[in-house]
PDB file of C-alpha atoms in Angstrom:
ATOM      1  CA  UNK A   1      12.682   3.168  12.352  1.00  0.00           C
ATOM      2  CA  UNK A   2      10.944   0.387  10.804  1.00  0.00           C
ATOM      3  CA  UNK A   3      12.089  -1.294   7.794  1.00  0.00           C
ATOM      4  CA  UNK A   4      10.784  -4.272   5.433  1.00  0.00           C
ATOM      5  CA  UNK A   5      13.148  -6.246   3.335  1.00  0.00           C
ATOM      6  CA  UNK A   6      12.199  -8.336   0.391  1.00  0.00           C
ATOM      7  CA  UNK A   7      15.291 -10.034  -0.755  1.00  0.00           C
ATOM      8  CA  UNK A   8      13.922 -11.423  -3.992  1.00  0.00           C
ATOM      9  CA  UNK A   9      13.262  -8.916  -6.817  1.00  0.00           C
ATOM     10  CA  UNK A  10      11.857 -11.512  -9.194  1.00  0.00           C
ATOM     11  CA  UNK A  11      10.559 -15.122  -8.916  1.00  0.00           C
ATOM     12  CA  UNK A  12       9.165 -17.606 -11.261  1.00  0.00           C
ATOM     13  CA  UNK A  13       6.930 -20.669 -10.646  1.00  0.00           C
ATOM     14  CA  UNK A  14       5.190 -23.061 -12.837  1.00  0.00           C
ATOM     15  CA  UNK A  15       1.593 -23.321 -12.824  1.00  0.00           C
ATOM     16  CA  UNK A  16       0.214 -25.720  -9.902  1.00  0.00           C
ATOM     17  CA  UNK A  17       3.611 -25.563  -8.141  1.00  0.00           C
ATOM     18  CA  UNK A  18       4.246 -23.927  -4.793  1.00  0.00           C
ATOM     19  CA  UNK A  19       6.462 -20.666  -4.371  1.00  0.00           C
ATOM     20  CA  UNK A  20       7.597 -19.003  -1.224  1.00  0.00           C
ATOM     21  CA  UNK A  21       8.197 -15.286  -1.055  1.00  0.00           C
ATOM     22  CA  UNK A  22      10.513 -13.844   1.722  1.00  0.00           C
ATOM     23  CA  UNK A  23      10.189 -11.019   3.968  1.00  0.00           C
ATOM     24  CA  UNK A  24      11.979  -9.794   6.895  1.00  0.00           C
ATOM     25  CA  UNK A  25      11.454  -6.841   8.881  1.00  0.00           C
ATOM     26  CA  UNK A  26      12.871  -4.556  11.723  1.00  0.00           C
ATOM     27  CA  UNK A  27      11.142  -3.074  14.466  1.00  0.00           C
ATOM     28  CA  UNK A  28      11.213  -2.210  18.122  1.00  0.00           C
ATOM     29  CA  UNK A  29       7.469  -2.299  18.561  1.00  0.00           C
ATOM     30  CA  UNK A  30       5.720  -5.155  20.243  1.00  0.00           C
ATOM     31  CA  UNK A  31       2.244  -4.521  18.833  1.00  0.00           C
ATOM     32  CA  UNK A  32       2.268  -4.500  15.134  1.00  0.00           C
ATOM     33  CA  UNK A  33       0.593  -6.064  12.013  1.00  0.00           C
ATOM     34  CA  UNK A  34       2.078  -7.519   8.709  1.00  0.00           C
ATOM     35  CA  UNK A  35       0.566  -7.938   5.507  1.00  0.00           C
ATOM     36  CA  UNK A  36       1.197  -9.160   2.038  1.00  0.00           C
ATOM     37  CA  UNK A  37      -0.301  -7.237  -0.849  1.00  0.00           C
ATOM     38  CA  UNK A  38      -0.532  -8.165  -4.437  1.00  0.00           C
ATOM     39  CA  UNK A  39      -0.428  -5.497  -7.326  1.00  0.00           C
ATOM     40  CA  UNK A  40      -1.397  -6.962 -10.649  1.00  0.00           C
ATOM     41  CA  UNK A  41      -0.615  -5.173 -14.016  1.00  0.00           C
ATOM     42  CA  UNK A  42      -3.952  -3.063 -13.193  1.00  0.00           C
ATOM     43  CA  UNK A  43      -1.894  -1.515 -10.211  1.00  0.00           C
ATOM     44  CA  UNK A  44      -4.752  -1.906  -7.806  1.00  0.00           C
ATOM     45  CA  UNK A  45      -3.443  -3.092  -4.614  1.00  0.00           C
ATOM     46  CA  UNK A  46      -5.143  -6.186  -3.256  1.00  0.00           C
ATOM     47  CA  UNK A  47      -4.762  -7.542   0.477  1.00  0.00           C
ATOM     48  CA  UNK A  48      -3.746 -11.083   0.253  1.00  0.00           C
ATOM     49  CA  UNK A  49      -3.218 -11.935   3.830  1.00  0.00           C
ATOM     50  CA  UNK A  50      -2.628 -10.108   7.244  1.00  0.00           C
ATOM     51  CA  UNK A  51      -1.191 -11.310  10.471  1.00  0.00           C
ATOM     52  CA  UNK A  52      -1.301  -9.673  13.942  1.00  0.00           C
ATOM     53  CA  UNK A  53       1.959 -10.021  15.792  1.00  0.00           C
ATOM     54  CA  UNK A  54       0.285 -11.105  19.017  1.00  0.00           C
ATOM     55  CA  UNK A  55      -1.103 -14.372  17.326  1.00  0.00           C
ATOM     56  CA  UNK A  56       1.065 -17.054  17.331  1.00  0.00           C
ATOM     57  CA  UNK A  57      -0.933 -19.098  14.666  1.00  0.00           C
ATOM     58  CA  UNK A  58      -0.017 -18.383  11.151  1.00  0.00           C
ATOM     59  CA  UNK A  59      -2.665 -16.931   9.043  1.00  0.00           C
ATOM     60  CA  UNK A  60      -4.152 -18.898   6.072  1.00  0.00           C
ATOM     61  CA  UNK A  61      -6.399 -17.802   3.272  1.00  0.00           C
ATOM     62  CA  UNK A  62      -7.112 -20.424   0.893  1.00  0.00           C
ATOM     63  CA  UNK A  63      -3.918 -21.118  -1.217  1.00  0.00           C
ATOM     64  CA  UNK A  64      -1.982 -18.358   0.598  1.00  0.00           C
ATOM     65  CA  UNK A  65      -0.363 -19.011   3.909  1.00  0.00           C
ATOM     66  CA  UNK A  66       2.345 -17.341   5.911  1.00  0.00           C
ATOM     67  CA  UNK A  67       5.365 -18.481   8.049  1.00  0.00           C
ATOM     68  CA  UNK A  68       5.489 -15.977  10.938  1.00  0.00           C
ATOM     69  CA  UNK A  69       8.554 -16.112  12.848  1.00  0.00           C
ATOM     70  CA  UNK A  70       8.421 -13.374  15.189  1.00  0.00           C
ATOM     71  CA  UNK A  71      11.806 -13.839  16.963  1.00  0.00           C
ATOM     72  CA  UNK A  72      13.655 -13.881  13.696  1.00  0.00           C
ATOM     73  CA  UNK A  73      11.372 -11.128  12.294  1.00  0.00           C
ATOM     74  CA  UNK A  74      10.513 -13.082   9.322  1.00  0.00           C
ATOM     75  CA  UNK A  75       7.163 -13.101   7.527  1.00  0.00           C
ATOM     76  CA  UNK A  76       7.134 -15.348   4.323  1.00  0.00           C
ATOM     77  CA  UNK A  77       4.135 -15.962   2.124  1.00  0.00           C
ATOM     78  CA  UNK A  78       3.590 -19.483   0.646  1.00  0.00           C
ATOM     79  CA  UNK A  79       1.402 -19.667  -2.469  1.00  0.00           C
ATOM     80  CA  UNK A  80       0.269 -23.232  -3.169  1.00  0.00           C
ATOM     81  CA  UNK A  81      -1.121 -24.457  -6.344  1.00  0.00           C
ATOM     82  CA  UNK A  82      -0.069 -21.345  -8.340  1.00  0.00           C
ATOM     83  CA  UNK A  83      -2.288 -20.015 -10.857  1.00  0.00           C
ATOM     84  CA  UNK A  84      -1.554 -17.720 -13.876  1.00  0.00           C
ATOM     85  CA  UNK A  85      -3.721 -14.995 -12.230  1.00  0.00           C
ATOM     86  CA  UNK A  86      -1.148 -14.949  -9.383  1.00  0.00           C
ATOM     87  CA  UNK A  87       1.312 -13.231 -11.617  1.00  0.00           C
ATOM     88  CA  UNK A  88       1.956  -9.709  -9.950  1.00  0.00           C
ATOM     89  CA  UNK A  89       3.984  -7.777  -7.797  1.00  0.00           C
ATOM     90  CA  UNK A  90       3.919  -8.835  -4.149  1.00  0.00           C
ATOM     91  CA  UNK A  91       4.610  -6.341  -1.439  1.00  0.00           C
ATOM     92  CA  UNK A  92       5.217  -7.195   2.220  1.00  0.00           C
ATOM     93  CA  UNK A  93       3.991  -4.380   4.577  1.00  0.00           C
ATOM     94  CA  UNK A  94       4.034  -3.507   8.114  1.00  0.00           C
ATOM     95  CA  UNK A  95       2.051  -1.188  10.381  1.00  0.00           C
ATOM     96  CA  UNK A  96       1.797  -0.123  13.819  1.00  0.00           C
ATOM     97  CA  UNK A  97       0.160   2.754  15.842  1.00  0.00           C
ATOM     98  CA  UNK A  98       2.124   5.707  15.223  1.00  0.00           C
ATOM     99  CA  UNK A  99       1.930   9.406  14.218  1.00  0.00           C
ATOM    100  CA  UNK A 100       0.960   8.300  10.848  1.00  0.00           C
ATOM    101  CA  UNK A 101      -2.006   6.547  12.068  1.00  0.00           C
ATOM    102  CA  UNK A 102      -1.457   2.919  10.874  1.00  0.00           C
ATOM    103  CA  UNK A 103       0.165   3.902   7.613  1.00  0.00           C
ATOM    104  CA  UNK A 104       1.612   0.854   5.774  1.00  0.00           C
ATOM    105  CA  UNK A 105       5.383   0.650   5.248  1.00  0.00           C
ATOM    106  CA  UNK A 106       6.121  -1.458   2.304  1.00  0.00           C
ATOM    107  CA  UNK A 107       9.060  -3.527   1.315  1.00  0.00           C
ATOM    108  CA  UNK A 108      10.649  -3.146  -2.248  1.00  0.00           C
ATOM    109  CA  UNK A 109       8.371  -5.866  -3.702  1.00  0.00           C
ATOM    110  CA  UNK A 110       8.922  -9.216  -5.442  1.00  0.00           C
ATOM    111  CA  UNK A 111       7.787  -9.696  -9.031  1.00  0.00           C
ATOM    112  CA  UNK A 112       6.361 -13.170  -9.203  1.00  0.00           C
ATOM    113  CA  UNK A 113       5.548 -14.714 -12.785  1.00  0.00           C
ATOM    114  CA  UNK A 114       3.624 -17.906 -12.915  1.00  0.00           C
ATOM    115  CA  UNK A 115       4.276 -19.950 -16.156  1.00  0.00           C
ATOM    116  CA  UNK A 116       2.083 -22.451 -17.899  1.00  0.00           C
TER     117      UNK A 116
ATOM    118  CA  UNK B   1     -18.291  -2.852   0.564  1.00  0.00           C
ATOM    119  CA  UNK B   2     -15.398  -0.669   1.318  1.00  0.00           C
ATOM    120  CA  UNK B   3     -14.853   0.812  -2.172  1.00  0.00           C
ATOM    121  CA  UNK B   4     -12.313   3.713  -2.582  1.00  0.00           C
ATOM    122  CA  UNK B   5     -12.567   5.591  -5.987  1.00  0.00           C
ATOM    123  CA  UNK B   6      -9.759   7.521  -7.272  1.00  0.00           C
ATOM    124  CA  UNK B   7      -9.965  10.004 -10.062  1.00  0.00           C
ATOM    125  CA  UNK B   8      -8.741  10.676 -12.496  1.00  0.00           C
ATOM    126  CA  UNK B   9      -6.938   7.374 -13.546  1.00  0.00           C
ATOM    127  CA  UNK B  10      -4.657   9.032 -15.735  1.00  0.00           C
ATOM    128  CA  UNK B  11      -3.710  12.750 -16.203  1.00  0.00           C
ATOM    129  CA  UNK B  12      -1.317  14.543 -18.455  1.00  0.00           C
ATOM    130  CA  UNK B  13      -0.394  18.204 -17.546  1.00  0.00           C
ATOM    131  CA  UNK B  14       1.924  20.857 -18.750  1.00  0.00           C
ATOM    132  CA  UNK B  15       4.853  21.759 -16.633  1.00  0.00           C
ATOM    133  CA  UNK B  16       4.017  24.745 -14.402  1.00  0.00           C
ATOM    134  CA  UNK B  17       0.355  23.725 -13.855  1.00  0.00           C
ATOM    135  CA  UNK B  18      -1.280  22.409 -11.136  1.00  0.00           C
ATOM    136  CA  UNK B  19      -3.459  19.056 -10.978  1.00  0.00           C
ATOM    137  CA  UNK B  20      -5.857  17.817  -8.661  1.00  0.00           C
ATOM    138  CA  UNK B  21      -6.367  14.130  -7.637  1.00  0.00           C
ATOM    139  CA  UNK B  22      -9.516  13.048  -5.804  1.00  0.00           C
ATOM    140  CA  UNK B  23     -10.011  10.052  -3.570  1.00  0.00           C
ATOM    141  CA  UNK B  24     -13.370   9.160  -2.406  1.00  0.00           C
ATOM    142  CA  UNK B  25     -14.873   6.391  -0.091  1.00  0.00           C
ATOM    143  CA  UNK B  26     -17.996   5.556  -1.789  1.00  0.00           C
ATOM    144  CA  UNK B  27     -19.685   3.335   0.925  1.00  0.00           C
ATOM    145  CA  UNK B  28     -17.953   4.170   4.288  1.00  0.00           C
ATOM    146  CA  UNK B  29     -16.716   7.036   6.165  1.00  0.00           C
ATOM    147  CA  UNK B  30     -13.048   7.370   6.017  1.00  0.00           C
ATOM    148  CA  UNK B  31     -11.548   8.707   9.163  1.00  0.00           C
ATOM    149  CA  UNK B  32      -7.986   8.631   7.783  1.00  0.00           C
ATOM    150  CA  UNK B  33      -6.710   8.794   4.229  1.00  0.00           C
ATOM    151  CA  UNK B  34      -3.207   8.089   3.185  1.00  0.00           C
ATOM    152  CA  UNK B  35      -1.398   9.163   0.054  1.00  0.00           C
ATOM    153  CA  UNK B  36       1.366   7.196  -1.504  1.00  0.00           C
ATOM    154  CA  UNK B  37       3.696   7.716  -4.509  1.00  0.00           C
ATOM    155  CA  UNK B  38       5.124   4.753  -6.500  1.00  0.00           C
ATOM    156  CA  UNK B  39       7.800   5.180  -9.169  1.00  0.00           C
ATOM    157  CA  UNK B  40       8.186   2.646 -11.944  1.00  0.00           C
ATOM    158  CA  UNK B  41       9.068  -0.837 -10.567  1.00  0.00           C
ATOM    159  CA  UNK B  42       9.553   0.506  -7.119  1.00  0.00           C
ATOM    160  CA  UNK B  43       7.677   0.325  -3.886  1.00  0.00           C
ATOM    161  CA  UNK B  44       4.898   2.553  -2.414  1.00  0.00           C
ATOM    162  CA  UNK B  45       6.257   5.438  -0.350  1.00  0.00           C
ATOM    163  CA  UNK B  46       3.985   7.239   2.176  1.00  0.00           C
ATOM    164  CA  UNK B  47       3.594  11.010   1.343  1.00  0.00           C
ATOM    165  CA  UNK B  48       1.159  12.000   3.805  1.00  0.00           C
ATOM    166  CA  UNK B  49      -1.514  11.057   6.282  1.00  0.00           C
ATOM    167  CA  UNK B  50      -4.735  13.047   6.637  1.00  0.00           C
ATOM    168  CA  UNK B  51      -7.465  13.194   9.180  1.00  0.00           C
ATOM    169  CA  UNK B  52     -10.969  14.674   8.382  1.00  0.00           C
ATOM    170  CA  UNK B  53     -11.001  18.294   9.459  1.00  0.00           C
ATOM    171  CA  UNK B  54      -7.621  18.590  10.274  1.00  0.00           C
ATOM    172  CA  UNK B  55      -4.205  19.301   8.498  1.00  0.00           C
ATOM    173  CA  UNK B  56      -2.361  16.462   6.952  1.00  0.00           C
ATOM    174  CA  UNK B  57       0.883  15.074   8.307  1.00  0.00           C
ATOM    175  CA  UNK B  58       3.578  14.896   5.781  1.00  0.00           C
ATOM    176  CA  UNK B  59       6.436  12.374   5.638  1.00  0.00           C
ATOM    177  CA  UNK B  60       9.864  13.788   5.803  1.00  0.00           C
ATOM    178  CA  UNK B  61      11.259  15.123   2.572  1.00  0.00           C
ATOM    179  CA  UNK B  62       7.578  15.566   1.169  1.00  0.00           C
ATOM    180  CA  UNK B  63       7.043  19.308   0.346  1.00  0.00           C
ATOM    181  CA  UNK B  64       3.734  20.125   1.858  1.00  0.00           C
ATOM    182  CA  UNK B  65       3.410  23.441  -0.237  1.00  0.00           C
ATOM    183  CA  UNK B  66       3.719  21.325  -3.496  1.00  0.00           C
ATOM    184  CA  UNK B  67       1.769  18.477  -2.669  1.00  0.00           C
ATOM    185  CA  UNK B  68      -1.363  20.099  -1.041  1.00  0.00           C
ATOM    186  CA  UNK B  69      -3.739  17.708   0.714  1.00  0.00           C
ATOM    187  CA  UNK B  70      -7.207  18.373   1.807  1.00  0.00           C
ATOM    188  CA  UNK B  71      -9.623  15.921   3.788  1.00  0.00           C
ATOM    189  CA  UNK B  72     -12.622  18.168   4.059  1.00  0.00           C
ATOM    190  CA  UNK B  73     -15.266  15.498   4.592  1.00  0.00           C
ATOM    191  CA  UNK B  74     -15.356  11.909   5.710  1.00  0.00           C
ATOM    192  CA  UNK B  75     -15.699  10.701   2.261  1.00  0.00           C
ATOM    193  CA  UNK B  76     -13.204  12.931   0.169  1.00  0.00           C
ATOM    194  CA  UNK B  77      -9.625  13.693   0.222  1.00  0.00           C
ATOM    195  CA  UNK B  78      -7.778  15.632  -2.545  1.00  0.00           C
ATOM    196  CA  UNK B  79      -4.153  15.770  -3.468  1.00  0.00           C
ATOM    197  CA  UNK B  80      -3.097  18.788  -5.520  1.00  0.00           C
ATOM    198  CA  UNK B  81       0.190  18.880  -7.259  1.00  0.00           C
ATOM    199  CA  UNK B  82       1.151  22.501  -7.474  1.00  0.00           C
ATOM    200  CA  UNK B  83       3.453  23.893 -10.280  1.00  0.00           C
ATOM    201  CA  UNK B  84       4.142  20.416 -11.614  1.00  0.00           C
ATOM    202  CA  UNK B  85       7.341  19.425 -13.101  1.00  0.00           C
ATOM    203  CA  UNK B  86       8.429  16.394 -15.034  1.00  0.00           C
ATOM    204  CA  UNK B  87      10.116  14.741 -12.022  1.00  0.00           C
ATOM    205  CA  UNK B  88       6.481  14.755 -10.320  1.00  0.00           C
ATOM    206  CA  UNK B  89       5.484  12.213 -12.951  1.00  0.00           C
ATOM    207  CA  UNK B  90       4.547   9.180 -11.027  1.00  0.00           C
ATOM    208  CA  UNK B  91       1.751   6.896  -9.890  1.00  0.00           C
ATOM    209  CA  UNK B  92      -0.166   8.220  -6.868  1.00  0.00           C
ATOM    210  CA  UNK B  93      -2.438   5.948  -4.831  1.00  0.00           C
ATOM    211  CA  UNK B  94      -4.614   6.785  -2.038  1.00  0.00           C
ATOM    212  CA  UNK B  95      -5.874   4.434   0.688  1.00  0.00           C
ATOM    213  CA  UNK B  96      -8.635   5.008   3.428  1.00  0.00           C
ATOM    214  CA  UNK B  97      -9.230   3.650   6.879  1.00  0.00           C
ATOM    215  CA  UNK B  98     -12.916   3.193   7.765  1.00  0.00           C
ATOM    216  CA  UNK B  99     -14.502   4.338  11.045  1.00  0.00           C
ATOM    217  CA  UNK B 100     -16.426   1.091  11.606  1.00  0.00           C
ATOM    218  CA  UNK B 101     -13.702  -1.390  10.348  1.00  0.00           C
ATOM    219  CA  UNK B 102     -10.352  -2.409  12.029  1.00  0.00           C
ATOM    220  CA  UNK B 103      -7.890   0.278  12.251  1.00  0.00           C
ATOM    221  CA  UNK B 104      -5.384  -1.691  10.227  1.00  0.00           C
ATOM    222  CA  UNK B 105      -7.650  -2.270   7.482  1.00  0.00           C
ATOM    223  CA  UNK B 106      -6.768  -0.119   4.463  1.00  0.00           C
ATOM    224  CA  UNK B 107      -8.684   0.300   1.195  1.00  0.00           C
ATOM    225  CA  UNK B 108      -6.939   1.341  -1.691  1.00  0.00           C
ATOM    226  CA  UNK B 109      -8.080   3.365  -4.879  1.00  0.00           C
ATOM    227  CA  UNK B 110      -7.080   2.255  -8.187  1.00  0.00           C
ATOM    228  CA  UNK B 111      -4.393   5.011  -8.456  1.00  0.00           C
ATOM    229  CA  UNK B 112      -3.498   7.898 -10.781  1.00  0.00           C
ATOM    230  CA  UNK B 113      -0.723   7.935 -13.366  1.00  0.00           C
ATOM    231  CA  UNK B 114       0.516  11.538 -13.493  1.00  0.00           C
ATOM    232  CA  UNK B 115       2.566  12.723 -16.623  1.00  0.00           C
ATOM    233  CA  UNK B 116       3.948  16.037 -16.750  1.00  0.00           C
ATOM    234  CA  UNK B 117       5.268  17.190 -20.031  1.00  0.00           C
TER     235      UNK B 117
END
């Protein structure tokens, strides 16, 4: 079974500062994909960043970057220059080819609060 | 592009009645649609996967006779909660995978908050 663990239920960061959200996962698959999704109060799921497991280079999207440690099965998200609009729930997610056709397996989420 | 519209956004129904939630891909063909359930302050749990023209595949513990999923066309999937009870109250979210996009790209609807009274 594939599991995704987010050990930080809540985090807080000041505007313009940097914050790192942790995620670990467990799988026996070799070919898989990892994601970070943001869910603001509107509850619309928004893709933040994705990483293919076969790629060694860490993915980066503007202020968002990941630290992908495949051997350690770790996939942390770094948010630089935090903005008030970054306040949201952040979910780490995992997928691979399976009977569920690349359905996403989510962690429990980290609630991030960005303060002025 | 790649917009998924979910309707209704909120619905209140009486216990024992059925309610239908629609998930439409507006500008692409959705080969696969996924239905998730999210309890307050919790994660999204996969309920079922549906492919166009075939029966849905339900996750363990999800009652297929209670949560009827139909994916009759490449742009529409529906979730019907039959004989709803208060414990079915939850946030339901659909997502769709596009035929012409990467298999791992998932586009989400805005969700439906169901309250059963």
